[in-house]
XYZ file of C-alpha atoms in Angstrom:
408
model
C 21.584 -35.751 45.316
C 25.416 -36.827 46.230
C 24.167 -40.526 46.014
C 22.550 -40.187 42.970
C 25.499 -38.180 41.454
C 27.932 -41.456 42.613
C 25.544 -43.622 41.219
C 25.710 -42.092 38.165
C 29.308 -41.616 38.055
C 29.347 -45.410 38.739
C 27.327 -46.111 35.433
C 29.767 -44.076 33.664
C 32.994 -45.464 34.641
C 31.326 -48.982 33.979
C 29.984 -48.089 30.515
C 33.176 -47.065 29.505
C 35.060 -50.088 31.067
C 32.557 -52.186 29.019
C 33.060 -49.810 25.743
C 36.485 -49.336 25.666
C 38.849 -51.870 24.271
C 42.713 -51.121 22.971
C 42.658 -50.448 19.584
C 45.424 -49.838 16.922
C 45.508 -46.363 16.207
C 45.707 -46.994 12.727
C 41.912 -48.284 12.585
C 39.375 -46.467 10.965
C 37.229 -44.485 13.894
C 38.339 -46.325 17.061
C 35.703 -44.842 18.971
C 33.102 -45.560 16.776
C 34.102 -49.325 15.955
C 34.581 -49.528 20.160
C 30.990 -48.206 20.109
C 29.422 -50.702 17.521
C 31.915 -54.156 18.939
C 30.028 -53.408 22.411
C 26.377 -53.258 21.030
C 27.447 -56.551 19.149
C 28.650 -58.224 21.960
C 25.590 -57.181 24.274
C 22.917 -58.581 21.461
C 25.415 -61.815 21.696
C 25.235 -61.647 25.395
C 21.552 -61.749 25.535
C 21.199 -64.280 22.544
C 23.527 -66.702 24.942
C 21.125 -65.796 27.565
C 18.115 -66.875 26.139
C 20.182 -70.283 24.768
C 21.269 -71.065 28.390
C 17.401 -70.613 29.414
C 16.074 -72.782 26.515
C 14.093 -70.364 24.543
C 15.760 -70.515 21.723
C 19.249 -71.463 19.725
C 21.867 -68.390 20.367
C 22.085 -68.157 16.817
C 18.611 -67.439 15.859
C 18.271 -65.092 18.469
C 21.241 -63.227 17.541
C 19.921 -63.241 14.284
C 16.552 -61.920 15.377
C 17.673 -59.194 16.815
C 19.805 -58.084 14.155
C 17.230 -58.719 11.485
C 14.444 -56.845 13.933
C 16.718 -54.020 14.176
C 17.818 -53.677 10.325
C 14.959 -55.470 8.093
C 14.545 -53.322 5.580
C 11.293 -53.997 2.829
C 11.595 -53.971 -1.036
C 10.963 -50.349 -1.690
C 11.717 -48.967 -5.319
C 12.936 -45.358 -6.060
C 12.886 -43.738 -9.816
C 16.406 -45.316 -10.207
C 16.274 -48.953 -8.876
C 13.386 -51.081 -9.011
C 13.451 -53.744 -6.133
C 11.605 -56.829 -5.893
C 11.490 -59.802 -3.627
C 10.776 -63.052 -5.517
C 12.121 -66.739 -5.856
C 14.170 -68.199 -8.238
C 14.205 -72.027 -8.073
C 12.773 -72.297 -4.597
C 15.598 -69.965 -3.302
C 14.332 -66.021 -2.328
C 16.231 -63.299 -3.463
C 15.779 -59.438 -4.001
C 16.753 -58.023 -6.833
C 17.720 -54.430 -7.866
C 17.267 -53.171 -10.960
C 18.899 -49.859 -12.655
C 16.947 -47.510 -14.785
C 16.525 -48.360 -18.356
C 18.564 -46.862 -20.793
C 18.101 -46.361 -24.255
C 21.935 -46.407 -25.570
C 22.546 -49.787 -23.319
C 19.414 -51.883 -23.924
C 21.413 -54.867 -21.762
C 22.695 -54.507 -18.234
C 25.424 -56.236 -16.600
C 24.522 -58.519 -13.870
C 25.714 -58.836 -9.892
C 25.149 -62.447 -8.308
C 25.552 -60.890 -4.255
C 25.818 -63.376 -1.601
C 25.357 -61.501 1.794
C 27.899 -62.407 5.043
C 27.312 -63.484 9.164
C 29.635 -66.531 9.290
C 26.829 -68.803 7.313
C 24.263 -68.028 10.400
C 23.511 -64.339 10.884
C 22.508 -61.740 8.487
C 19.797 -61.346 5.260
C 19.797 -59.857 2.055
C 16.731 -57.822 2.873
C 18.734 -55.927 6.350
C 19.001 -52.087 5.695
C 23.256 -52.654 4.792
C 23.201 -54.843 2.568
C 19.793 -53.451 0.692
C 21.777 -49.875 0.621
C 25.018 -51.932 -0.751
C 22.933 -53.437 -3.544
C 20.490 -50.024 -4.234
C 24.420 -48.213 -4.409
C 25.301 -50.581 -6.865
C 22.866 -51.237 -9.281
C 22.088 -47.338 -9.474
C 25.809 -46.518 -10.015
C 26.853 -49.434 -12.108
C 23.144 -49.611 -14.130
C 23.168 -53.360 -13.023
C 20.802 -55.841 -12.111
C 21.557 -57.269 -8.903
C 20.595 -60.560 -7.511
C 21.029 -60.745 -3.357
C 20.312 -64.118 -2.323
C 19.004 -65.211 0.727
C 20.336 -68.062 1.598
C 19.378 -70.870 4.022
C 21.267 -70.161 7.457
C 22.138 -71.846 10.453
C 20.756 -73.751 12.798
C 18.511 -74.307 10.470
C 20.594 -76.132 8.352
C 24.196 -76.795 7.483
C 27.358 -77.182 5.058
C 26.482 -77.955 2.346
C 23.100 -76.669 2.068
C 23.931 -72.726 2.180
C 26.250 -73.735 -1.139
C 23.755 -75.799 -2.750
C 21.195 -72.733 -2.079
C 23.753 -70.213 -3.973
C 24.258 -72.655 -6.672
C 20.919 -72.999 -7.031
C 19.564 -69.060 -7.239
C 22.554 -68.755 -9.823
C 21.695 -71.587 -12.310
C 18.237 -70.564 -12.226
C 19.252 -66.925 -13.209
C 21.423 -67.705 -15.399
C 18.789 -69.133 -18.035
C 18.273 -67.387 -21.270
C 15.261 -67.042 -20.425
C 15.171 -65.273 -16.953
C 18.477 -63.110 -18.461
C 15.738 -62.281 -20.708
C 13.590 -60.715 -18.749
C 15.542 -58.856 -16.624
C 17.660 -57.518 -19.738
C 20.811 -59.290 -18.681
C 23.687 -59.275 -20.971
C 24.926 -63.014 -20.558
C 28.194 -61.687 -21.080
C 28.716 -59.654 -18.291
C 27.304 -61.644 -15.001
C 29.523 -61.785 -11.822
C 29.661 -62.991 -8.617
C 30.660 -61.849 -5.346
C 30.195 -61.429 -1.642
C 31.632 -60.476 1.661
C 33.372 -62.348 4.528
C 31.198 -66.233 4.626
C 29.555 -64.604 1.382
C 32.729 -64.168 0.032
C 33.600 -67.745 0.900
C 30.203 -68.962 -1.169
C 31.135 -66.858 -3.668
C 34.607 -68.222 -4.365
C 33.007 -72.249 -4.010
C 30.261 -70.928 -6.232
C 32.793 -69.853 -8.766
C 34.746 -73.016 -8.302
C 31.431 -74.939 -8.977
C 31.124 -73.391 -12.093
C 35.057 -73.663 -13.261
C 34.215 -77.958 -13.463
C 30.967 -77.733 -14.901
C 31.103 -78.197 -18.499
C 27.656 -76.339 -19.092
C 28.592 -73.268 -16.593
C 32.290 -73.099 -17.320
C 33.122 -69.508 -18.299
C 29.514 -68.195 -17.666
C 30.895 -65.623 -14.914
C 32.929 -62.949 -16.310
C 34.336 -61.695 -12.777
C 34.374 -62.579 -9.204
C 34.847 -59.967 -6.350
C 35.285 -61.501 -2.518
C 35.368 -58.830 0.081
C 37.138 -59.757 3.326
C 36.500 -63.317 2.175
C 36.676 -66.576 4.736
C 38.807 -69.253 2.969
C 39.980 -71.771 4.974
C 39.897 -73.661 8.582
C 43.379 -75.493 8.173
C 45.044 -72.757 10.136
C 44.174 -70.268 12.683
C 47.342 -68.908 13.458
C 48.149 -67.207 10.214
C 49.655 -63.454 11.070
C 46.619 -61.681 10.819
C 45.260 -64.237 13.438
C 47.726 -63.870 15.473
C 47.625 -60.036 15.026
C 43.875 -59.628 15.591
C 43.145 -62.032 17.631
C 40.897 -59.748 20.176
C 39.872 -57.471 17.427
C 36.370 -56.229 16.974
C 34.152 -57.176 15.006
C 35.192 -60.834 14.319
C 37.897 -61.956 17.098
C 39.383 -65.507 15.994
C 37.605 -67.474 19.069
C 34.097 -66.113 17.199
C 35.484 -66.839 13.438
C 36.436 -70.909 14.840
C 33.424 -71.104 16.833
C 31.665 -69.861 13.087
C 33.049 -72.984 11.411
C 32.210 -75.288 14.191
C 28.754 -74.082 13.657
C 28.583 -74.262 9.854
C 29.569 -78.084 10.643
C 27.199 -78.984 13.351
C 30.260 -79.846 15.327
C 31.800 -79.682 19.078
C 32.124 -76.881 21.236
C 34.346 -78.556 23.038
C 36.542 -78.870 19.859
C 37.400 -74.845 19.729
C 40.131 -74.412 22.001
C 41.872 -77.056 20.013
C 41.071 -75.788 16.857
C 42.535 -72.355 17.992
C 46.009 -73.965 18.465
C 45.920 -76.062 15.490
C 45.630 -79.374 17.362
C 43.140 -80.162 14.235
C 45.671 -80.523 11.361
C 49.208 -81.451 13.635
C 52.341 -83.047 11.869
C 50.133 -86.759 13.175
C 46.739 -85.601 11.066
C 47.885 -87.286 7.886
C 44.532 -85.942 5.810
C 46.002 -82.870 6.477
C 49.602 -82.891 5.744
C 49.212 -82.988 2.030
C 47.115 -79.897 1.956
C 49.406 -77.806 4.000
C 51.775 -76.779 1.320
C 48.334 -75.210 -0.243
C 48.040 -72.389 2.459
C 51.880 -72.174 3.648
C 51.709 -68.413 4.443
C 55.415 -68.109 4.820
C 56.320 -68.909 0.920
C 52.567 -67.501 0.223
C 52.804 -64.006 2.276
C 54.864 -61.197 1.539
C 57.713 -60.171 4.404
C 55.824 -57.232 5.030
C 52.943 -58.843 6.415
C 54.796 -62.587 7.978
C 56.995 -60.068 10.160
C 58.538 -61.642 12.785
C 55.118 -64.033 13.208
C 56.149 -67.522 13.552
C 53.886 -70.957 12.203
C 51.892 -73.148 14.918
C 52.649 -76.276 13.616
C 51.704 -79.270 16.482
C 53.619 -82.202 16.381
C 50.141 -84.494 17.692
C 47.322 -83.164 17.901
C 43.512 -84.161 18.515
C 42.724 -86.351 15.008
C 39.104 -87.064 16.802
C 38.744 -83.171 15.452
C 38.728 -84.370 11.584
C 36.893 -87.751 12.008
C 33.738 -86.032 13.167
C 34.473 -82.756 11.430
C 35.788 -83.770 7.720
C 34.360 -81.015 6.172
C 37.022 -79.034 7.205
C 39.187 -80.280 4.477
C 36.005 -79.975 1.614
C 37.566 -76.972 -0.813
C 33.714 -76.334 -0.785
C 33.894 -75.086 2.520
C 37.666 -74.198 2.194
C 38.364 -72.711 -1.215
C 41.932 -71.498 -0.957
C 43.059 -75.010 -0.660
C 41.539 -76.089 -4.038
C 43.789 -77.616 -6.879
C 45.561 -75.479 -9.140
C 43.704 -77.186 -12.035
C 40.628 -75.576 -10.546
C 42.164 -72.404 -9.910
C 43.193 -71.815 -13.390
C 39.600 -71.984 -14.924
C 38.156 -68.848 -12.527
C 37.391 -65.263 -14.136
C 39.206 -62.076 -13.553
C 39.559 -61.595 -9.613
C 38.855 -58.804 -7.005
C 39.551 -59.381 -3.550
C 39.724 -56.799 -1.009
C 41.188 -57.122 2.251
C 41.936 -55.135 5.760
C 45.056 -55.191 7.929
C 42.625 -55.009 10.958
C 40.875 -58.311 10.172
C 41.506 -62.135 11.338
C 41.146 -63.424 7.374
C 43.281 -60.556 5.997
C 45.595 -63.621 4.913
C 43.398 -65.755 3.411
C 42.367 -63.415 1.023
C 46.090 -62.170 0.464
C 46.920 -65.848 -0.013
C 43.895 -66.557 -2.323
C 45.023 -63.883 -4.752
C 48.675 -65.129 -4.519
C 47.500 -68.452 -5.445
C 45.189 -67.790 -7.920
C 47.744 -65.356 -9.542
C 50.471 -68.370 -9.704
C 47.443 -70.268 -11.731
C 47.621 -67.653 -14.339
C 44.237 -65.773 -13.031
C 44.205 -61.957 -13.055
C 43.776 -61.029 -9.784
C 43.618 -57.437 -7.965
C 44.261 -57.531 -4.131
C 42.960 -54.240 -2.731
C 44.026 -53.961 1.024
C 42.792 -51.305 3.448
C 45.500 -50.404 5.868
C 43.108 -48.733 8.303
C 40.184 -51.589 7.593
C 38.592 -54.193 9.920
C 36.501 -56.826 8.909
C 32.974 -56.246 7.881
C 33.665 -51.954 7.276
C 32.000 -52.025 3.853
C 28.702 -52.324 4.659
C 28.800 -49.764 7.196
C 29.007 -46.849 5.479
C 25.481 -44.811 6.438
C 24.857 -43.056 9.876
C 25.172 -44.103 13.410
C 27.585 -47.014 11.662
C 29.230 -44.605 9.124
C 32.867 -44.981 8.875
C 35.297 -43.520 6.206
C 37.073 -46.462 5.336
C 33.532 -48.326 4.352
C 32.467 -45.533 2.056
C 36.131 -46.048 0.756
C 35.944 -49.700 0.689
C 32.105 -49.214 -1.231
C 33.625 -47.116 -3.675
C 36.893 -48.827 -4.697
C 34.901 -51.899 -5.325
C 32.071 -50.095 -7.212
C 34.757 -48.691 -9.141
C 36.700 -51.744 -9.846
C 33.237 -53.372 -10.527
C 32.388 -50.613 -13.332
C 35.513 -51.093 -14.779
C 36.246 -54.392 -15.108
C 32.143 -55.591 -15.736
């Protein structure tokens, strides 16, 4: 009985030593986000298991056993109608409010789900319930896409999916028959959703036949660029749960098919030094100390090497495509996007790029809000239904929802 009681005791204390991590006590539920950062890291434990074995790429088994765990099927209620179907090769679910006789046309959602270009699906119970919450409360139609992921394939294919789904639904004909005002179509997405969003949009801003076809675009928590990974809120949230910076840069090296062994570099900036000339002219396009208020640069200071590792951006170029990078677009681009949302959280690794995006875009004459959760951390809105409930995602949900039905 004594043994057993040790034994137990044992377990405990190394639960908890496995749960616990410091958090600031300004975060939304520590506890809680403590509790759903360990069951992450032991499904990405066990997906690097079966990698290391050979049974299967770490990403597609991460990705199995969140899909397994969250798939959720196209079920209709009496006030959204959901469907899975195809538009131009690309699947997507859409949701569909209720009818109503006084607005015979609905406005229109284009949602492009996140998990860093690899993980995730529209049809997982969080982001069905974000996009049943939506078009019930806004009386939308709202397209989810399912986009390509990888390892199954890479940048540029998860943008040319996007593009894709959105051309197709944006004939008269298919606006048609889902009662689409053509008037009132956005786009948006969170974290690498948000990112496809915002290339999406600047797609759109240089073709002459799509140019001011989206009325708004709203990026959640969005993932803008890979020139710099020592930003504040980098540097601030580096160990942070649920996306620490060594995961976000391993993210990109994924999205490129590149080098592991690049990482550490890229962590330290060794990719775009003062001796990477295809860098240097881009870096007054995401200089966070002219493009960040004082409140959030603090006493932070800029990682700038003098050389660096320019192997990095032979093999890796993609890192300075605005298509993967949108915040370090031209200004002539910039100018041409719709009314902006972006919402951000001080407990989040790309709190600055969005803060920076909307700084930018506001200097190109774009309306922009910047909502910012001080008690956020990245990926919160989509948790917002129980065991993952947390206040600041039903806050979060609701602020965008409402900014959504107001601005639509």
């Amino acid at each position: 009985m004594r043994s057993s009681c040790v034994l137990l005791t044992a377990l405990v204390a190394l639960a908890a030593y496995y749960i616990y991590i410091p958090l600031p006590s300004s975060v939304s539920d520590p506890w809680k986000l403590m509790l759903l950062d360990a069951t992450f890291r032991s499904a990405q434990q066990v997906s690097n298991l079966i990698h290391y074995l050979g049974l299967s790429h770490h990403l597609l088994a991460l990705n199995f056993i969140i899909v397994s765990f969250g798939k959720k099927s196209a079920w209709s209620s009496p006030q959204v109608k959901v469907t899975d179907t195809d538009f131009d090769g690309v699947e997507v679910r859409v949701f569909e409010g209720s009818p109503k006789p006084e607005e015979p046309l609905k406005r229109s959602i284009v949602y492009i789900h996140g998990g860093g270009w690899a993980l995730a699906s529209a049809k997982i119970r969080y982001y069905d319930e974000l996009c049943t919450a939506m078009a019930e409360e806004l009386n939308a139609v709202i397209v989810s896409i399912e986009y390509r992921l990888v390892p199954k394939v890479y940048f540029p294919a998860q943008i040319h999916d996007v593009v894709r789904a959105t051309k197709y639904f944006l004939q008269p004909e298919v606006l048609h028959k889902y009662s689409v005002d053509p008037g009132r179509i956005g786009i948006s997405g969170d974290s690498a959703g948000g990112n496809l969003a915002a290339a999406l949009g600047q797609q759109f801003t240089q073709d002459a036949n799509l140019k001011n076809k989206l009325k708004v675009q709203a990026l959640i928590y969005p993932v803008l660029q890979a020139l710099d990974f020592n930003t504040p809120s980098y540097q601030q949230n580096v160990n942070t749960p649920i996306l620490p910076r060594y995961v976000m840069v391993k993210y990109w090296v994924d999205y490129f098919k590149g080098n592991y062994d690049f990482v550490q570099a890229m962590i330290v900036n060794n990719h775009t030094s003062m001796d990477v000339e295809e860098a240097v002219a881009l870096r007054a396009r995401l200089n966070w100390t002219s493009l960040l208020p004082a409140s959030i640069t603090k006493d932070y200071k800029p990682v700038v090497q003098t050389t660096g590792n320019a192997r990095i951006l032979r093999e890796i170029p993609q890192l300075l495509d605005a298509r993967s990078a949108p915040l370090i677009a031209d200004q002539e681009v910039l100018r041409h996007l719709p009314k902006t949302y972006i919402l951000t959280c001080e407990h989040d690794v790309l709190r600055d790029d969005g803060i920076m995006y909307a700084k930018r875009l506001e200097s190109a004459g774009v309306e922009v809000t910047l909502d910012h959760f001080e008690d956020g951390f990245h990926g919160c809105m989509i948790f917002t239904s129980w065991p993952t409930n947390f206040s600041v995602g039903i806050r979060t949900r609701n602020s965008y929802i409402k900014w959504l039905d107001q601005n639509l």
